[in-house]
Amino acid sequence: MKLVTVMLLALMRSVACATINLSTDDLPADDVLDDMVEGGHIGKVSNMHLPITPDDLEGSFKVPLYLKNGLDPESRRKNRLERSRKMKNLAESTLSNAAPLTNVRDYYYYGYIGVGNPPQKFSVIFDTGSSNIWVPGQACRSSACVTHRRFDENRSSTFLAKQQKIQIQYGTGFIAGDIGLDTVQISSAVVLRNQSFALTSLEDKTFDMPRSQFDGLFGLGFTGGAEGGVEAPVDTMLREKILKEPLFGVKLYSSNNKGNGEITFGTYDKSYRDKMAWLDVYGDYFWATTMEGIFYGDEPFNYLYGADKINNLAGAMTPEQRARASRKALLDTGSSLIYGDPFSLAAMSTRIGADPQSGEIPCSAIASLKPFHFVMGGKPFTMTPSEYIYHDEASDVCEVQWMPVSEYLWVMGIPFLQSHYSVYNIKDRKIGLARTTH
């Protein structure tokens, strides 16, 4: 997934770092839609007044992000049925064809950007699993558009139309529209001028309110993964030397944790420096790395389907050949779950006593379970039972936080990233991971 928000101050070029705060509280409707006008249209242009924090005096800037969490019981029931259906279908089919991701929104994080001059405010998902920026266009009449803020190019003095169409298909929906150039601002310190972005003219119902309280997407992947031949915003940041350090850090908190999290551009939380394990990025598209194994507790069995065959041949392969043959894992801030192949996930579910089709597990069993260790880039990263199992306290239902997709690509979504602080080095193409201390 992908989204954004911005604020325009002085148009000075500066080396910058910016911090975006995350909150686990749902944003009240009147705050989320504070620009709503009569008739359900959200297109009013407003000046953005972002809170000043002590870090501003030291060259960083904090912008609140909000966590949308939880599904109603009926939606959860449907998701469990969908998980069961997909597990059956995938287990009975060849794994060369990847199944599309299912729209499971246990939670998502969104923040704010500004687009244009003066800036028009939008809530977006900052998404490491995609590379485009898009916001609803003023001309869009889809129900998903008219219930969100829409960008009015006529109100921006710096907007330039590229006369180019774009269509993006996601695992959970699609958008179509036109490409434009304008100023996109995350904070006063992180300003992207003449940045390509899409103004949607069509959005499917995936992005309808109230399920999608965000307006658009801010892709944090590389230009290789961008649709429409545009430059990804992270590569703009690198080329224009906008950031103090060419990286950003992501800290996500679960809905049970009442503290704040953050996305930090141009620096990262240095208290994690000595604990950070650095992984090579594989490919030129998104933040993916190699995946070599999944282990339960101190048991020797490798639950990653096909990994033993590759590991047994490791001595006969060059590092490049082994990396190419290995399973891949995508670190994705826009995915609500962990996605992987059905054989591995069925075995993992069975081992802990969860229903391999519905994903449900007795809540009373959690206390006796052991951690899972995911080996990526040759290094183990641990998730405890309370991190890989979701407990819906309202209905007292517990279920695993994974869903089947294809054999070759794993998606390490929000549940994994809540348990690990992650840093993304744009220049060196490295991912840093460390167990969170919250």
Tab-separated table of C-alpha atoms in Angstrom:
chain	number	residue	atom	x	y	z
A	1	MET	CA	0.000	0.000	0.000
A	2	LYS	CA	1.030	3.721	-0.104
A	3	LEU	CA	0.054	7.360	1.109
A	4	VAL	CA	1.194	10.997	2.279
A	5	THR	CA	0.786	14.600	3.898
A	6	VAL	CA	2.706	17.912	3.728
A	7	MET	CA	3.234	21.454	5.067
A	8	LEU	CA	4.858	24.330	3.189
A	9	LEU	CA	7.070	26.844	4.986
A	10	ALA	CA	10.097	28.691	3.614
A	11	LEU	CA	11.282	27.297	0.290
A	12	MET	CA	14.896	27.014	1.413
A	13	ARG	CA	17.013	23.975	0.564
A	14	SER	CA	18.459	22.365	3.658
A	15	VAL	CA	19.967	19.107	4.811
A	16	ALA	CA	17.249	17.705	6.994
A	17	CYS	CA	15.970	15.057	9.280
A	18	ALA	CA	12.327	14.712	10.207
A	19	THR	CA	10.472	12.550	12.696
A	20	ILE	CA	6.865	11.453	12.239
A	21	ASN	CA	5.107	10.438	15.411
A	22	LEU	CA	2.764	7.472	15.543
A	23	SER	CA	-0.126	7.172	17.947
A	24	THR	CA	-2.051	4.007	18.717
A	25	ASP	CA	-5.277	5.869	19.397
A	26	ASP	CA	-7.871	6.081	16.648
A	27	LEU	CA	-8.099	9.574	15.262
A	28	PRO	CA	-11.552	11.004	16.043
A	29	ALA	CA	-13.695	11.451	12.970
A	30	ASP	CA	-13.863	15.211	13.307
A	31	ASP	CA	-10.051	15.351	13.364
A	32	VAL	CA	-9.520	12.876	10.561
A	33	LEU	CA	-11.995	14.712	8.351
A	34	ASP	CA	-11.534	18.215	9.623
A	35	ASP	CA	-11.664	19.529	6.066
A	36	MET	CA	-14.975	17.861	5.246
A	37	VAL	CA	-17.580	20.068	3.612
A	38	GLU	CA	-21.273	19.511	3.193
A	39	GLY	CA	-22.312	16.627	0.982
A	40	GLY	CA	-19.440	14.413	2.109
A	41	HIS	CA	-16.821	16.056	-0.105
A	42	ILE	CA	-13.431	16.699	1.456
A	43	GLY	CA	-11.658	19.090	-0.793
A	44	LYS	CA	-11.270	22.254	1.237
A	45	VAL	CA	-7.756	23.727	1.183
A	46	SER	CA	-6.395	24.565	4.611
A	47	ASN	CA	-3.080	25.760	5.950
A	48	MET	CA	-1.244	23.044	7.860
A	49	HIS	CA	-0.196	23.961	11.375
A	50	LEU	CA	1.974	21.111	12.628
A	51	PRO	CA	2.978	20.939	16.283
A	52	ILE	CA	6.375	22.323	17.203
A	53	THR	CA	8.437	20.044	19.426
A	54	PRO	CA	11.824	20.510	21.126
A	55	ASP	CA	13.395	18.462	18.329
A	56	ASP	CA	12.616	21.274	15.904
A	57	LEU	CA	15.302	23.319	17.584
A	58	GLU	CA	17.798	20.597	16.688
A	59	GLY	CA	16.785	20.180	13.062
A	60	SER	CA	14.170	17.439	13.324
A	61	PHE	CA	10.432	17.659	12.941
A	62	LYS	CA	7.704	15.483	14.422
A	63	VAL	CA	4.383	14.905	12.670
A	64	PRO	CA	1.669	12.750	14.309
A	65	LEU	CA	0.717	9.433	12.701
A	66	TYR	CA	-2.338	7.491	13.765
A	67	LEU	CA	-3.017	3.788	14.052
A	68	LYS	CA	-6.333	2.439	12.816
A	69	ASN	CA	-6.822	-0.835	14.631
A	70	GLY	CA	-9.348	-3.582	15.005
A	71	LEU	CA	-12.166	-4.982	12.938
A	72	ASP	CA	-15.739	-5.504	13.977
A	73	PRO	CA	-16.596	-9.118	14.920
A	74	GLU	CA	-18.423	-9.785	11.639
A	75	SER	CA	-15.450	-8.584	9.580
A	76	ARG	CA	-13.135	-10.776	11.631
A	77	ARG	CA	-15.414	-13.769	11.040
A	78	LYS	CA	-15.328	-13.135	7.278
A	79	ASN	CA	-11.551	-12.793	7.367
A	80	ARG	CA	-11.218	-16.148	9.112
A	81	LEU	CA	-13.429	-17.767	6.469
A	82	GLU	CA	-11.377	-16.118	3.725
A	83	ARG	CA	-8.139	-17.358	5.306
A	84	SER	CA	-9.601	-20.880	5.374
A	85	ARG	CA	-10.680	-20.668	1.709
A	86	LYS	CA	-7.302	-19.358	0.547
A	87	MET	CA	-5.387	-21.963	2.534
A	88	LYS	CA	-7.392	-24.748	0.888
A	89	ASN	CA	-7.066	-23.311	-2.623
A	90	LEU	CA	-3.348	-22.591	-2.358
A	91	ALA	CA	-2.471	-25.931	-0.807
A	92	GLU	CA	-4.240	-27.720	-3.688
A	93	SER	CA	-2.698	-25.627	-6.477
A	94	THR	CA	0.758	-25.223	-7.935
A	95	LEU	CA	2.665	-22.469	-6.203
A	96	SER	CA	4.068	-20.862	-9.349
A	97	ASN	CA	1.074	-18.527	-9.497
A	98	ALA	CA	0.907	-16.140	-6.553
A	99	ALA	CA	-2.517	-15.560	-5.065
A	100	PRO	CA	-3.484	-11.904	-4.564
A	101	LEU	CA	-3.266	-10.489	-1.071
A	102	THR	CA	-6.543	-10.427	0.811
A	103	ASN	CA	-7.854	-7.152	2.134
A	104	VAL	CA	-7.340	-7.838	5.849
A	105	ARG	CA	-7.214	-4.612	7.784
A	106	ASP	CA	-6.531	-5.581	11.353
A	107	TYR	CA	-4.854	-2.164	11.509
A	108	TYR	CA	-2.843	0.322	9.469
A	109	TYR	CA	-0.799	3.435	10.170
A	110	TYR	CA	-1.338	6.757	8.474
A	111	GLY	CA	0.131	10.242	8.739
A	112	TYR	CA	-0.118	13.580	6.970
A	113	ILE	CA	1.589	15.309	4.076
A	114	GLY	CA	0.992	18.490	2.141
A	115	VAL	CA	0.792	18.676	-1.651
A	116	GLY	CA	0.970	21.873	-3.683
A	117	ASN	CA	1.591	25.544	-2.945
A	118	PRO	CA	-0.078	26.480	-0.674
A	119	PRO	CA	-0.098	22.924	0.687
A	120	GLN	CA	-3.282	20.891	0.620
A	121	LYS	CA	-3.448	18.426	3.481
A	122	PHE	CA	-3.814	14.659	2.984
A	123	SER	CA	-3.655	11.631	5.246
A	124	VAL	CA	-1.564	8.833	3.765
A	125	ILE	CA	-0.096	5.439	4.500
A	126	PHE	CA	3.701	5.500	4.378
A	127	ASP	CA	4.318	2.250	2.539
A	128	THR	CA	7.651	0.483	2.106
A	129	GLY	CA	5.943	-2.035	-0.194
A	130	SER	CA	5.270	0.415	-3.048
A	131	SER	CA	6.934	3.378	-4.728
A	132	ASN	CA	4.281	5.829	-5.936
A	133	ILE	CA	2.582	8.786	-4.292
A	134	TRP	CA	-1.098	9.256	-5.026
A	135	VAL	CA	-3.962	11.322	-3.665
A	136	PRO	CA	-7.571	11.694	-4.849
A	137	GLY	CA	-8.007	14.173	-7.716
A	138	GLN	CA	-10.633	16.890	-7.707
A	139	ALA	CA	-12.320	15.402	-10.801
A	140	CYS	CA	-12.635	11.919	-9.291
A	141	ARG	CA	-16.240	10.895	-8.686
A	142	SER	CA	-15.649	7.426	-7.235
A	143	SER	CA	-17.259	6.947	-3.848
A	144	ALA	CA	-13.771	6.484	-2.377
A	145	CYS	CA	-12.792	9.919	-3.678
A	146	VAL	CA	-15.804	12.003	-2.714
A	147	THR	CA	-15.564	10.842	0.898
A	148	HIS	CA	-11.921	11.903	1.148
A	149	ARG	CA	-9.924	15.065	0.621
A	150	ARG	CA	-9.249	15.739	-3.064
A	151	PHE	CA	-6.372	17.647	-4.625
A	152	ASP	CA	-7.409	20.749	-6.572
A	153	GLU	CA	-4.602	21.553	-9.029
A	154	ASN	CA	-6.157	24.952	-9.749
A	155	ARG	CA	-5.369	26.039	-6.201
A	156	SER	CA	-1.665	25.256	-6.441
A	157	SER	CA	0.643	27.809	-8.060
A	158	THR	CA	3.355	25.178	-8.648
A	159	PHE	CA	1.350	22.315	-10.166
A	160	LEU	CA	2.374	20.992	-13.569
A	161	ALA	CA	0.368	18.364	-15.463
A	162	LYS	CA	2.454	15.736	-17.284
A	163	GLN	CA	-0.328	14.695	-19.689
A	164	GLN	CA	0.295	11.088	-18.725
A	165	LYS	CA	-2.128	8.450	-17.471
A	166	ILE	CA	-1.337	5.925	-14.751
A	167	GLN	CA	-3.005	2.826	-13.329
A	168	ILE	CA	-1.790	0.911	-10.277
A	169	GLN	CA	-3.048	-2.526	-9.264
A	170	TYR	CA	-2.535	-3.451	-5.617
A	171	GLY	CA	-3.177	-6.735	-3.897
A	172	THR	CA	-6.171	-5.080	-2.245
A	173	GLY	CA	-7.463	-2.732	-4.944
A	174	PHE	CA	-6.537	-0.407	-7.774
A	175	ILE	CA	-6.427	3.267	-8.708
A	176	ALA	CA	-6.208	5.107	-12.016
A	177	GLY	CA	-5.553	8.737	-12.791
A	178	ASP	CA	-3.124	11.319	-14.137
A	179	ILE	CA	0.489	12.104	-13.269
A	180	GLY	CA	1.389	15.589	-12.113
A	181	LEU	CA	4.380	17.411	-10.642
A	182	ASP	CA	4.225	19.567	-7.526
A	183	THR	CA	5.749	20.225	-4.124
A	184	VAL	CA	5.236	17.386	-1.657
A	185	GLN	CA	6.102	18.120	1.942
A	186	ILE	CA	6.329	15.763	4.897
A	187	SER	CA	7.558	18.523	7.190
A	188	SER	CA	9.273	21.879	6.944
A	189	ALA	CA	12.561	19.955	6.804
A	190	VAL	CA	11.617	17.362	4.173
A	191	VAL	CA	10.327	19.082	1.035
A	192	LEU	CA	10.254	17.375	-2.381
A	193	ARG	CA	9.934	19.896	-5.209
A	194	ASN	CA	8.681	18.914	-8.662
A	195	GLN	CA	7.841	15.481	-7.282
A	196	SER	CA	5.786	13.203	-9.497
A	197	PHE	CA	2.539	11.961	-7.981
A	198	ALA	CA	-0.793	10.622	-9.194
A	199	LEU	CA	-4.123	12.415	-8.963
A	200	THR	CA	-6.707	9.672	-9.054
A	201	SER	CA	-9.715	9.817	-11.338
A	202	LEU	CA	-10.876	6.330	-10.333
A	203	GLU	CA	-10.536	4.343	-7.093
A	204	ASP	CA	-12.187	1.044	-6.304
A	205	LYS	CA	-14.239	0.407	-3.192
A	206	THR	CA	-11.212	-0.872	-1.262
A	207	PHE	CA	-10.485	2.770	-0.431
A	208	ASP	CA	-14.042	3.715	0.617
A	209	MET	CA	-14.789	5.332	3.954
A	210	PRO	CA	-15.112	4.450	6.745
A	211	ARG	CA	-12.839	1.440	6.283
A	212	SER	CA	-10.078	3.542	4.730
A	213	GLN	CA	-9.686	6.673	6.799
A	214	PHE	CA	-6.577	7.629	4.832
A	215	ASP	CA	-6.774	9.667	1.621
A	216	GLY	CA	-3.855	8.248	-0.329
A	217	LEU	CA	-0.470	6.570	-0.351
A	218	PHE	CA	3.188	7.555	0.001
A	219	GLY	CA	5.362	4.792	-1.422
A	220	LEU	CA	8.784	4.394	0.194
A	221	GLY	CA	10.117	1.799	-2.261
A	222	PHE	CA	12.657	2.427	-5.017
A	223	THR	CA	12.143	3.883	-8.503
A	224	GLY	CA	12.399	0.381	-9.982
A	225	GLY	CA	9.083	-0.455	-8.322
A	226	ALA	CA	7.277	2.745	-9.359
A	227	GLU	CA	4.490	2.667	-11.937
A	228	GLY	CA	4.393	5.189	-14.768
A	229	GLY	CA	8.137	5.637	-15.104
A	230	VAL	CA	8.269	8.241	-12.314
A	231	GLU	CA	10.994	8.769	-9.742
A	232	ALA	CA	10.213	7.339	-6.318
A	233	PRO	CA	10.241	9.883	-3.472
A	234	VAL	CA	13.101	8.130	-1.622
A	235	ASP	CA	15.286	8.452	-4.714
A	236	THR	CA	14.303	12.125	-4.984
A	237	MET	CA	15.401	12.577	-1.374
A	238	LEU	CA	18.726	10.898	-2.200
A	239	ARG	CA	19.365	12.766	-5.462
A	240	GLU	CA	18.516	16.168	-4.002
A	241	LYS	CA	20.468	15.425	-0.793
A	242	ILE	CA	17.449	16.442	1.253
A	243	LEU	CA	18.195	14.172	4.221
A	244	LYS	CA	20.955	14.613	6.789
A	245	GLU	CA	21.592	10.884	6.531
A	246	PRO	CA	20.238	8.974	3.494
A	247	LEU	CA	17.894	6.784	5.508
A	248	PHE	CA	14.683	6.603	7.513
A	249	GLY	CA	13.654	4.629	10.587
A	250	VAL	CA	10.278	3.081	11.409
A	251	LYS	CA	8.993	2.305	14.888
A	252	LEU	CA	5.472	0.867	15.130
A	253	TYR	CA	3.542	0.173	18.305
A	254	SER	CA	0.680	-2.269	18.733
A	255	SER	CA	-2.828	-1.162	19.652
A	256	ASN	CA	-2.193	-2.478	23.180
A	257	ASN	CA	0.674	-0.034	23.653
A	258	LYS	CA	-0.390	3.532	24.476
A	259	GLY	CA	2.966	5.127	23.704
A	260	ASN	CA	3.947	6.907	20.502
A	261	GLY	CA	5.899	5.440	17.613
A	262	GLU	CA	7.593	7.253	14.781
A	263	ILE	CA	8.947	7.368	11.269
A	264	THR	CA	12.162	9.362	11.208
A	265	PHE	CA	13.599	10.774	7.989
A	266	GLY	CA	17.288	11.690	7.851
A	267	THR	CA	18.241	9.963	11.092
A	268	TYR	CA	17.176	7.082	13.315
A	269	ASP	CA	16.942	6.197	16.988
A	270	LYS	CA	20.628	5.778	17.875
A	271	SER	CA	19.787	3.886	21.071
A	272	TYR	CA	19.367	0.879	18.743
A	273	ARG	CA	22.735	1.363	17.010
A	274	ASP	CA	24.629	-1.407	18.823
A	275	LYS	CA	21.721	-3.852	18.537
A	276	MET	CA	21.113	-3.314	14.832
A	277	ALA	CA	21.622	-6.201	12.388
A	278	TRP	CA	22.113	-5.006	8.800
A	279	LEU	CA	20.759	-6.934	5.819
A	280	ASP	CA	21.425	-6.484	2.109
A	281	VAL	CA	18.479	-5.400	-0.015
A	282	TYR	CA	17.756	-7.835	-2.834
A	283	GLY	CA	16.615	-6.294	-6.115
A	284	ASP	CA	15.857	-2.754	-7.237
A	285	TYR	CA	12.162	-2.536	-6.419
A	286	PHE	CA	11.301	-2.609	-2.739
A	287	TRP	CA	12.828	-3.313	0.679
A	288	ALA	CA	13.280	-7.064	0.255
A	289	THR	CA	16.001	-9.370	1.537
A	290	THR	CA	16.726	-13.096	1.515
A	291	MET	CA	14.951	-15.531	3.841
A	292	GLU	CA	16.691	-18.753	4.857
A	293	GLY	CA	14.586	-20.295	7.580
A	294	ILE	CA	11.840	-20.287	10.218
A	295	PHE	CA	12.442	-22.080	13.520
A	296	TYR	CA	10.248	-22.698	16.550
A	297	GLY	CA	11.870	-22.320	19.941
A	298	ASP	CA	15.125	-24.290	20.079
A	299	GLU	CA	13.883	-27.015	17.731
A	300	PRO	CA	16.088	-27.821	14.688
A	301	PHE	CA	13.277	-28.260	12.133
A	302	ASN	CA	13.178	-25.545	9.457
A	303	TYR	CA	9.558	-24.593	8.721
A	304	LEU	CA	10.399	-22.551	5.618
A	305	TYR	CA	9.210	-24.632	2.678
A	306	GLY	CA	12.067	-25.522	0.310
A	307	ALA	CA	14.773	-23.895	2.411
A	308	ASP	CA	16.559	-27.131	3.342
A	309	LYS	CA	17.091	-28.013	-0.322
A	310	ILE	CA	18.701	-24.629	-0.969
A	311	ASN	CA	20.757	-24.788	2.237
A	312	ASN	CA	22.052	-28.271	1.342
A	313	LEU	CA	23.336	-26.943	-1.977
A	314	ALA	CA	24.871	-23.838	-0.444
A	315	GLY	CA	28.415	-25.157	-0.663
A	316	ALA	CA	28.130	-25.540	-4.421
A	317	MET	CA	26.767	-22.037	-5.001
A	318	THR	CA	28.276	-18.587	-5.054
A	319	PRO	CA	26.748	-16.052	-2.631
A	320	GLU	CA	24.995	-14.432	-5.606
A	321	GLN	CA	23.523	-17.751	-6.759
A	322	ARG	CA	22.346	-18.607	-3.262
A	323	ALA	CA	20.728	-15.191	-2.851
A	324	ARG	CA	18.957	-15.629	-6.182
A	325	ALA	CA	17.685	-19.096	-5.228
A	326	SER	CA	16.615	-18.167	-1.704
A	327	ARG	CA	13.130	-17.207	-0.669
A	328	LYS	CA	12.657	-13.448	-0.378
A	329	ALA	CA	11.101	-11.419	2.434
A	330	LEU	CA	9.631	-7.950	1.886
A	331	LEU	CA	9.560	-5.553	4.853
A	332	ASP	CA	6.181	-3.884	4.306
A	333	THR	CA	4.724	-1.139	6.506
A	334	GLY	CA	1.547	-1.216	4.409
A	335	SER	CA	0.582	-4.855	5.046
A	336	SER	CA	-1.588	-5.776	8.013
A	337	LEU	CA	-0.305	-9.334	8.395
A	338	ILE	CA	2.610	-11.632	7.663
A	339	TYR	CA	2.102	-13.355	4.300
A	340	GLY	CA	3.880	-16.527	3.220
A	341	ASP	CA	3.507	-19.870	1.463
A	342	PRO	CA	0.664	-22.136	2.634
A	343	PHE	CA	2.852	-25.180	3.323
A	344	SER	CA	5.092	-23.339	5.780
A	345	LEU	CA	2.181	-21.584	7.463
A	346	ALA	CA	0.119	-24.775	7.778
A	347	ALA	CA	3.050	-26.522	9.459
A	348	MET	CA	3.650	-23.559	11.776
A	349	SER	CA	-0.025	-23.388	12.739
A	350	THR	CA	-0.187	-27.122	13.368
A	351	ARG	CA	2.929	-27.005	15.542
A	352	ILE	CA	1.417	-24.457	17.928
A	353	GLY	CA	-2.057	-26.023	17.941
A	354	ALA	CA	-3.796	-23.439	15.748
A	355	ASP	CA	-6.352	-24.429	13.122
A	356	PRO	CA	-4.279	-24.414	9.900
A	357	GLN	CA	-7.232	-23.156	7.896
A	358	SER	CA	-8.987	-20.595	10.091
A	359	GLY	CA	-5.885	-19.583	12.054
A	360	GLU	CA	-7.757	-19.715	15.359
A	361	ILE	CA	-6.051	-20.969	18.517
A	362	PRO	CA	-7.303	-21.284	22.116
A	363	CYS	CA	-6.278	-18.142	23.965
A	364	SER	CA	-5.374	-20.277	26.966
A	365	ALA	CA	-2.573	-21.877	24.923
A	366	ILE	CA	-0.576	-18.690	24.375
A	367	ALA	CA	1.245	-18.806	27.712
A	368	SER	CA	2.811	-22.198	26.925
A	369	LEU	CA	3.996	-21.380	23.391
A	370	LYS	CA	7.551	-20.593	22.271
A	371	PRO	CA	8.878	-17.880	19.974
A	372	PHE	CA	9.299	-18.231	16.217
A	373	HIS	CA	12.660	-17.196	14.764
A	374	PHE	CA	12.677	-15.859	11.199
A	375	VAL	CA	16.125	-16.090	9.571
A	376	MET	CA	16.681	-13.288	7.062
A	377	GLY	CA	20.012	-12.344	5.566
A	378	GLY	CA	21.475	-15.189	7.624
A	379	LYS	CA	20.406	-13.600	10.918
A	380	PRO	CA	17.564	-14.695	13.249
A	381	PHE	CA	14.756	-12.315	14.232
A	382	THR	CA	12.370	-13.381	16.972
A	383	MET	CA	8.626	-12.980	17.448
A	384	THR	CA	7.079	-13.994	20.765
A	385	PRO	CA	3.657	-15.708	20.991
A	386	SER	CA	1.953	-12.449	21.983
A	387	GLU	CA	3.433	-10.879	18.832
A	388	TYR	CA	2.518	-13.556	16.288
A	389	ILE	CA	-0.937	-14.205	17.772
A	390	TYR	CA	-3.669	-11.566	17.836
A	391	HIS	CA	-6.028	-11.597	20.812
A	392	ASP	CA	-9.373	-9.931	20.149
A	393	GLU	CA	-10.313	-9.171	23.737
A	394	ALA	CA	-13.849	-8.072	22.837
A	395	SER	CA	-14.758	-11.519	21.489
A	396	ASP	CA	-11.980	-13.421	23.303
A	397	VAL	CA	-10.870	-14.941	19.996
A	398	CYS	CA	-7.191	-15.576	19.271
A	399	GLU	CA	-5.733	-16.145	15.821
A	400	VAL	CA	-2.351	-16.241	14.134
A	401	GLN	CA	-1.205	-13.099	12.374
A	402	TRP	CA	-0.307	-14.717	9.073
A	403	MET	CA	-2.039	-15.449	5.784
A	404	PRO	CA	-1.039	-17.618	2.775
A	405	VAL	CA	0.041	-16.149	-0.556
A	406	SER	CA	2.798	-17.557	-2.801
A	407	GLU	CA	5.776	-19.844	-2.369
A	408	TYR	CA	8.551	-17.415	-3.178
A	409	LEU	CA	7.825	-14.056	-1.575
A	410	TRP	CA	7.153	-13.538	2.100
A	411	VAL	CA	5.737	-10.232	3.302
A	412	MET	CA	6.780	-9.245	6.800
A	413	GLY	CA	4.032	-6.793	7.622
A	414	ILE	CA	2.964	-4.800	10.648
A	415	PRO	CA	3.013	-7.638	13.254
A	416	PHE	CA	6.710	-8.245	12.544
A	417	LEU	CA	7.556	-4.555	12.320
A	418	GLN	CA	5.849	-3.873	15.644
A	419	SER	CA	8.327	-6.257	17.249
A	420	HIS	CA	11.371	-4.847	15.429
A	421	TYR	CA	12.663	-1.335	14.946
A	422	SER	CA	13.586	-1.015	11.267
A	423	VAL	CA	15.961	1.332	9.459
A	424	TYR	CA	16.092	1.735	5.673
A	425	ASN	CA	19.366	3.010	4.181
A	426	ILE	CA	18.468	4.414	0.777
A	427	LYS	CA	22.025	5.009	-0.459
A	428	ASP	CA	23.668	1.763	0.662
A	429	ARG	CA	20.523	-0.369	0.074
A	430	LYS	CA	20.589	-1.885	3.559
A	431	ILE	CA	17.848	-2.787	6.040
A	432	GLY	CA	18.615	-2.567	9.750
A	433	LEU	CA	16.546	-4.544	12.269
A	434	ALA	CA	16.636	-4.636	16.061
A	435	ARG	CA	14.224	-5.953	18.682
A	436	THR	CA	12.098	-3.125	20.019
A	437	THR	CA	12.521	-2.146	23.625
A	438	HIS	CA	8.926	-1.012	24.228
